[in-house]
mmCIF file of C-alpha atoms in Angstrom:
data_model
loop_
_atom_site.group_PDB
_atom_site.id
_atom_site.type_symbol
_atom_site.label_atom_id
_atom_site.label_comp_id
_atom_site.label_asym_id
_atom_site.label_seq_id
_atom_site.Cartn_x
_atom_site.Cartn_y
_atom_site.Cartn_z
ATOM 1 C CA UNK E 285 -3.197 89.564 27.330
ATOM 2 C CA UNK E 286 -0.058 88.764 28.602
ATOM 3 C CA UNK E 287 1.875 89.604 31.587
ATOM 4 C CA UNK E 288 4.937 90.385 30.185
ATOM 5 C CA UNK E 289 5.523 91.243 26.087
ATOM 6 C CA UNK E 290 8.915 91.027 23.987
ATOM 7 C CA UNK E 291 9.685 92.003 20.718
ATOM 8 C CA UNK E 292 11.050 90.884 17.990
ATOM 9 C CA UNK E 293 9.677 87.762 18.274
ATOM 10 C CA UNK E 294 12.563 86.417 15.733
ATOM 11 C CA UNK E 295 15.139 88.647 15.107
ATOM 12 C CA UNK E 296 18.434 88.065 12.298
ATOM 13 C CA UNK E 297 21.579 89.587 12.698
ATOM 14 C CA UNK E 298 24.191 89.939 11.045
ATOM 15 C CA UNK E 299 27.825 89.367 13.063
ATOM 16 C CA UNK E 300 28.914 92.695 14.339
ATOM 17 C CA UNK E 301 25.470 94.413 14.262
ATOM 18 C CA UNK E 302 24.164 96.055 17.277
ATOM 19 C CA UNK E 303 20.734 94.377 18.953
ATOM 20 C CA UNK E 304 17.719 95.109 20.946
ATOM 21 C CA UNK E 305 15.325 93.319 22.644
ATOM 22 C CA UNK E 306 12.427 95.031 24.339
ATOM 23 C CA UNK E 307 10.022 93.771 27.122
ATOM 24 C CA UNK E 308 7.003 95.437 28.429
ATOM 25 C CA UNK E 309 5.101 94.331 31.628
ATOM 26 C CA UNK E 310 1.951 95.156 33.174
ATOM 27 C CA UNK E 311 1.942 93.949 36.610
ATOM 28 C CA UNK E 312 3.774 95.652 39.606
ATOM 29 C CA UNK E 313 7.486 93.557 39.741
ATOM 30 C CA UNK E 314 10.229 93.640 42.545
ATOM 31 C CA UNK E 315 12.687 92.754 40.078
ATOM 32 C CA UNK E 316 12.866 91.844 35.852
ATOM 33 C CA UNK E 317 15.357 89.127 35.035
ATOM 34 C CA UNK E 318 16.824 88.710 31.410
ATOM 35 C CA UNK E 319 17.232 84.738 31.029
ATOM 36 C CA UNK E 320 19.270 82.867 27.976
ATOM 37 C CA UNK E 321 17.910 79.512 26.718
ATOM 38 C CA UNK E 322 20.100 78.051 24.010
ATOM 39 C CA UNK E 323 19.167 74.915 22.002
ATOM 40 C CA UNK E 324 18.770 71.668 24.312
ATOM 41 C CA UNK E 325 16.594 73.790 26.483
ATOM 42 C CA UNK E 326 19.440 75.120 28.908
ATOM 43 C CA UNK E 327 18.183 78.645 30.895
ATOM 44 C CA UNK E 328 20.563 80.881 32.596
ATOM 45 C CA UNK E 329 19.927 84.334 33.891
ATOM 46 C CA UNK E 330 21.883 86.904 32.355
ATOM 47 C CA UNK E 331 20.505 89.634 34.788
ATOM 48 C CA UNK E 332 18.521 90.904 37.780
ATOM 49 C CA UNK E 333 17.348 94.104 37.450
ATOM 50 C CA UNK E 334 15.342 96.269 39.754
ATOM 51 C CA UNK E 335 16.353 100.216 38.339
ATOM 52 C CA UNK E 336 18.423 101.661 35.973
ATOM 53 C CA UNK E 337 21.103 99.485 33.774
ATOM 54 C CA UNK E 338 24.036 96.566 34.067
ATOM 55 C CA UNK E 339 26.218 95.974 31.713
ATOM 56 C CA UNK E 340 28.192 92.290 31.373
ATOM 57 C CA UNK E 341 30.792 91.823 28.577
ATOM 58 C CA UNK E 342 28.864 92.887 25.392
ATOM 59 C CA UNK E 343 25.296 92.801 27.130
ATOM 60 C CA UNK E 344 23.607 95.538 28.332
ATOM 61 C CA UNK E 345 20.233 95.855 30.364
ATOM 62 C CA UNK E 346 18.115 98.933 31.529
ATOM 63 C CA UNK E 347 14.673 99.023 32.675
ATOM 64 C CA UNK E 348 12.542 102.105 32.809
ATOM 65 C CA UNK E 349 9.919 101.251 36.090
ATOM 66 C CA UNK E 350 7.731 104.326 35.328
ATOM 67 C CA UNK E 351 7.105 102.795 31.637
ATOM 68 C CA UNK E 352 7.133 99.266 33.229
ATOM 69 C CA UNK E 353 9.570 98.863 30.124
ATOM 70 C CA UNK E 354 13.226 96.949 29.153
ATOM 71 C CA UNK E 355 15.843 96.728 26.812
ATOM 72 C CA UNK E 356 18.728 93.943 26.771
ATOM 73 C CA UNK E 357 21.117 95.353 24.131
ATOM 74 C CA UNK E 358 23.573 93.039 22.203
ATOM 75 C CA UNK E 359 26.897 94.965 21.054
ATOM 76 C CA UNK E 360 29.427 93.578 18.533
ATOM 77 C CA UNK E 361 26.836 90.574 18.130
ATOM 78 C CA UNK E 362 28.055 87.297 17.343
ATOM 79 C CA UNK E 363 27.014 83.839 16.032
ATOM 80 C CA UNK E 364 27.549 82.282 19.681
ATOM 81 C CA UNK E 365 24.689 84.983 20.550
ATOM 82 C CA UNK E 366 22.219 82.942 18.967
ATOM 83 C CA UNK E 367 20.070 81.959 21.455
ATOM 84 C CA UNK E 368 16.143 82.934 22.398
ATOM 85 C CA UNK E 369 16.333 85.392 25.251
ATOM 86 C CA UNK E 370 13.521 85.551 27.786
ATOM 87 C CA UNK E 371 12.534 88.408 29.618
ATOM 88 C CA UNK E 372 10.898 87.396 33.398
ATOM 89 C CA UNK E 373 9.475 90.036 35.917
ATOM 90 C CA UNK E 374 9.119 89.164 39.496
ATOM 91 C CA UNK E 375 6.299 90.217 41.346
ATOM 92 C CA UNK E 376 6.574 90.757 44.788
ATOM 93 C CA UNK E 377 5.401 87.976 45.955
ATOM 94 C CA UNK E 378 8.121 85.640 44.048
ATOM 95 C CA UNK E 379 6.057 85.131 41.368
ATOM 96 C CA UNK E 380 7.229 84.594 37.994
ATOM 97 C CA UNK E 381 5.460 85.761 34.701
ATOM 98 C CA UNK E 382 7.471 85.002 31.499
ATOM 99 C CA UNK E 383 7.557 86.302 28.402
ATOM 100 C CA UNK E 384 7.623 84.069 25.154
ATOM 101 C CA UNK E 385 11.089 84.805 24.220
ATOM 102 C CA UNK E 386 13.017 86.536 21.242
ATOM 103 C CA UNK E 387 14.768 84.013 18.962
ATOM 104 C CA UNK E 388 18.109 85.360 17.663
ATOM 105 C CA UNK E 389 19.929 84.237 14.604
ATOM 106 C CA UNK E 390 23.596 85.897 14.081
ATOM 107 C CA UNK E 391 24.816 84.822 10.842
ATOM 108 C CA UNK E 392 28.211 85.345 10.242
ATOM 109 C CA UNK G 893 28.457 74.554 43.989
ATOM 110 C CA UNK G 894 25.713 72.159 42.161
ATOM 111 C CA UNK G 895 23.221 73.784 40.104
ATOM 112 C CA UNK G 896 19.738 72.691 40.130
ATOM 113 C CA UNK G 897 19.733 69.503 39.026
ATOM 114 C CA UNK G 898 16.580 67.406 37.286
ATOM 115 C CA UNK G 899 15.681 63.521 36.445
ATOM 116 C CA UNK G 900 15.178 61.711 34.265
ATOM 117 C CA UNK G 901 16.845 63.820 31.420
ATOM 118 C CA UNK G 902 14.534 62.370 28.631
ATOM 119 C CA UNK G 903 11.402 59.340 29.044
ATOM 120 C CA UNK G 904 9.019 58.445 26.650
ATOM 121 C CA UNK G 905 5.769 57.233 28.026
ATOM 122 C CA UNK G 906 2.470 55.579 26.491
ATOM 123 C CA UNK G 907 -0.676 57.830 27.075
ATOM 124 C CA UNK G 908 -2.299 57.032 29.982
ATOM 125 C CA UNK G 909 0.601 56.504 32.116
ATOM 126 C CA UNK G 910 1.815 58.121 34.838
ATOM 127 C CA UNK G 911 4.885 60.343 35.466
ATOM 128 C CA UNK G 912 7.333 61.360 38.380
ATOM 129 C CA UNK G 913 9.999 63.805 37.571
ATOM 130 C CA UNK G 914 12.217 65.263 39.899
ATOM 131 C CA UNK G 915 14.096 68.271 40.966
ATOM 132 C CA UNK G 916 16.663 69.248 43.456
ATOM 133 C CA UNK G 917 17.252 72.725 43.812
ATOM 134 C CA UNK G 918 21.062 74.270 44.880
ATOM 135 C CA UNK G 919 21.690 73.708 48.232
ATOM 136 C CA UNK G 920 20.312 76.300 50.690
ATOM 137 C CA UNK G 921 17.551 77.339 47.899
ATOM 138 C CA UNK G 922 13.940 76.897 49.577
ATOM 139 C CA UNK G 923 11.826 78.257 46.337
ATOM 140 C CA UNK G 924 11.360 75.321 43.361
ATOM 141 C CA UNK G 925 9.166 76.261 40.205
ATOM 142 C CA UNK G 926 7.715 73.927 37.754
ATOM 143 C CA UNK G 927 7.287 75.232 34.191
ATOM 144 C CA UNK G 928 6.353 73.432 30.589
ATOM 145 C CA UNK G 929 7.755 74.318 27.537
ATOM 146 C CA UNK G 930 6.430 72.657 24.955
ATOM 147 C CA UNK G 931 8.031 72.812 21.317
ATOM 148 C CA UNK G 932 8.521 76.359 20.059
ATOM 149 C CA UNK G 933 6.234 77.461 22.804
ATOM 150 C CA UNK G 934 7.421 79.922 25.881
ATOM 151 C CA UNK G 935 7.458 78.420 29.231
ATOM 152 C CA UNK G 936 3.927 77.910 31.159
ATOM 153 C CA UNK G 937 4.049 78.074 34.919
ATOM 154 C CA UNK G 938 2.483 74.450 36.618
ATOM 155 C CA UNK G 939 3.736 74.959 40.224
ATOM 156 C CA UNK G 940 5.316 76.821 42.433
ATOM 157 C CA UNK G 941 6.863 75.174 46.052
ATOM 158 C CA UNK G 942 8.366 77.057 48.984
ATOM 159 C CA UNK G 943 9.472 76.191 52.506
ATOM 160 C CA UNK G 944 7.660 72.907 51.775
ATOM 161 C CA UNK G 945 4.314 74.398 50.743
ATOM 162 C CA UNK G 946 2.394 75.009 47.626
ATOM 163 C CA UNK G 947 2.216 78.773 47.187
ATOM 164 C CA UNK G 948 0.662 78.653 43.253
ATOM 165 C CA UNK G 949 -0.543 76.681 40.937
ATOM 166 C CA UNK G 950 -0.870 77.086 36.975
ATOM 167 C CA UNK G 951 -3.437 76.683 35.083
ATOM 168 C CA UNK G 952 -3.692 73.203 34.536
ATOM 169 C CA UNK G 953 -5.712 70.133 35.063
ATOM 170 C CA UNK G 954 -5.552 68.694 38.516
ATOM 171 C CA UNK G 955 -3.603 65.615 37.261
ATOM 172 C CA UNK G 956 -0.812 67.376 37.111
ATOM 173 C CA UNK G 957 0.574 67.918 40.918
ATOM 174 C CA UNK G 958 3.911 67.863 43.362
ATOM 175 C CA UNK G 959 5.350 68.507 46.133
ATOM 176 C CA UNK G 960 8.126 69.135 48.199
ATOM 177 C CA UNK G 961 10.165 67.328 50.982
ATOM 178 C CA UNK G 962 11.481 68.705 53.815
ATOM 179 C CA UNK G 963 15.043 68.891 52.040
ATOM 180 C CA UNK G 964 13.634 71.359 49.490
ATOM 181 C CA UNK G 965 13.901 68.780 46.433
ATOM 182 C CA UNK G 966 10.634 68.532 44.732
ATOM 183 C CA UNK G 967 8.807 65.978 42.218
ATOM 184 C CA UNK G 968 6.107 66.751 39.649
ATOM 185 C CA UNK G 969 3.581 63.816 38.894
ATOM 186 C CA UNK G 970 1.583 64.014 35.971
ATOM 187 C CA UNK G 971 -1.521 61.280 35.672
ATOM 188 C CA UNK G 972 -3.349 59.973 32.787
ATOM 189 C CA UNK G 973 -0.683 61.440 30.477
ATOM 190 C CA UNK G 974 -1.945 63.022 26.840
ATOM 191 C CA UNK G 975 0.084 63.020 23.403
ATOM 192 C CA UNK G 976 0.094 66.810 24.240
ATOM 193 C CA UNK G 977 1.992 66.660 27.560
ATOM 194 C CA UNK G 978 4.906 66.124 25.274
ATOM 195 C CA UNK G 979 7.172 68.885 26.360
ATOM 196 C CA UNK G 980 10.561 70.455 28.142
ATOM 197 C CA UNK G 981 9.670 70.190 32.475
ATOM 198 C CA UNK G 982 11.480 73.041 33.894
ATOM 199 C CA UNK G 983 12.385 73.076 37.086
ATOM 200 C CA UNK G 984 14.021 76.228 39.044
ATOM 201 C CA UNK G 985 15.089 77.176 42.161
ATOM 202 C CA UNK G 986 15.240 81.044 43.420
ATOM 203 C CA UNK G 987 18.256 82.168 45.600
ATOM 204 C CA UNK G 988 17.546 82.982 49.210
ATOM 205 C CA UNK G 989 18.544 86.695 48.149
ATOM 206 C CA UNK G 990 15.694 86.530 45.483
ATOM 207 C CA UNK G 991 18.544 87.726 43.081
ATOM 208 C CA UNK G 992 18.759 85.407 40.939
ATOM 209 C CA UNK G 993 16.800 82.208 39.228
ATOM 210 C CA UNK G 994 18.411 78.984 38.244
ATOM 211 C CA UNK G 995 17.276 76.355 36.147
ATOM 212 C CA UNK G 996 17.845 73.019 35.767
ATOM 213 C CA UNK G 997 18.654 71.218 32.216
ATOM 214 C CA UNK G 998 15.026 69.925 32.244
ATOM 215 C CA UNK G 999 13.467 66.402 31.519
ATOM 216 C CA UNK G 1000 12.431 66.066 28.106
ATOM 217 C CA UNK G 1001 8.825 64.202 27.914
ATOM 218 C CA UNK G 1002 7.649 62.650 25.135
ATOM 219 C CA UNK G 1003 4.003 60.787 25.370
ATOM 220 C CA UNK G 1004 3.320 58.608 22.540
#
C-alpha cells in the first residue's frame, strides 16, 4: 500500500467547472506539499501545507491532520490547468513520499 | 536566483553502459533528492543527499548510486544500464526553511 493516495487518477473538465483533488496519507508528515508537473516533465510546488487552508489565484488547499486527508480545489478551471498534480507529504525527517498524481484535462 | 538546475537534458545510451547525471541544487540549499519517473509512471525515490551524506536510499539495485560534493551539487551514476532505466531523473533540492521543494527540468534517459 502506498504512502500517500490521490484520486481521480484522470480527471476531465470542462472550462469553468469547479475541481477537486483529494490525497490521503498514512504516515505521520511535518508538512504536505501540492506539486504541478506539466508536459516535458517540469515540477513546481504549488503549496506547503502544515494545517488548515491557502488559497493562490484560483487554487485552493486544505488539509485535515486528524483524517491525515487533502483537497487542492481548482475554481473557474481552465485549459492552461491541464497538468497532473502531485500530492507529497513530508515526514519529519525530510522524507518525501509521493503520490502518483491526478492527470487533468480542461477542455474548452 | 537559479533554480535547481540538471545535465545532460536528454542522452541515449546502449545497455550496458554507464551513466553520470548531474544536479546542482539553488544556492544555499543543502538537501538534493533523486527520483525516476518513468513514462506514465509517478515518481520513485533513488536517493536522498544532505550536508554531504547519504541519508536514504530507494529501493533499487546497488548499481544505481551518488553522491554529493562539498558544494551541495550532486551526481547520480547508474551502471550496467537496462532498456528499463529509460526514464525522467529528477533531481530536487529542499529550502533551508523546509518550506518548499524545487525541482529541476530533469534529464531524460533513454537506454536502447
Amino acid at each position: 500500500k502506498n504512502e500517500v493516495e490521490q484520486s481521480p487518477q484522470n480527471l476531465t473538465a470542462q472550462e469553468g467547472e469547479f475541481i477537486t483533488i483529494n490525497c490521503s496519507y498514512s504516515v505521520g508528515i511535518s508538512a504536505l506539499h501540492w506539486l504541478q508537473q506539466h508536459p516535458g516533465g517540469g515540477i513546481v510546488s504549488l503549496f506547503m501545507l502544515s494545517s488548515g487552508k491557502k488559497k493562490h489565484g484560483r487554487l485552493i488547499a486544505t488539509i485535515n491532520i486528524q483524517e491525515k486527508h487533502s483537497s487542492l480545489h481548482i475554481t473557474a478551471s481552465h485549459p492552461r490547468d491541464s497538468a497532473v498534480y502531485i500530492c507529497a507529504v513530508r515526514s519529519g525527517g525530510n522524507q518525501f513520499y509521493f503520490g502518483t498524481g491526478t492527470s487533468l484535462t480542461v477542455i474548452p | 536566483e537559479a533554480g535547481v538546475t540538471q545535465s545532460p537534458t536528454h542522452l541515449i545510451k546502449t545497455r550496458g553502459q554507464q551513466v553520470t547525471l548531474r544536479c546542482s541544487p539553488i544556492s544555499g540549499h543543502t538537501s538534493v533528492y533523486w527520483y525516476q519517473q518513468a513514462l506514465g509512471l509517478g515518481l520513485q525515490f533513488l536517493l536522498w543527499y544532505d550536508e554531504g551524506e547519504e541519508r536514504n536510499r530507494g529501493n533499487f539495485p546497488p548499481r544505481f548510486s551518488g553522491r554529493q560534493f562539498p558544494n551541495y551539487s550532486s551526481e547520480l551514476n547508474v551502471n550496467a544500464l537496462e532498456l528499463e532505466d529509460s526514464a525522467l531523473y529528477l533531481c530536487a533540492s529542499l529550502s533551508r526553511s523546509w518550506a518548499t521543494i524545487y525541482f529541476g527540468e530533469g534529464s531524460w534517459l533513454t537506454v536502447v
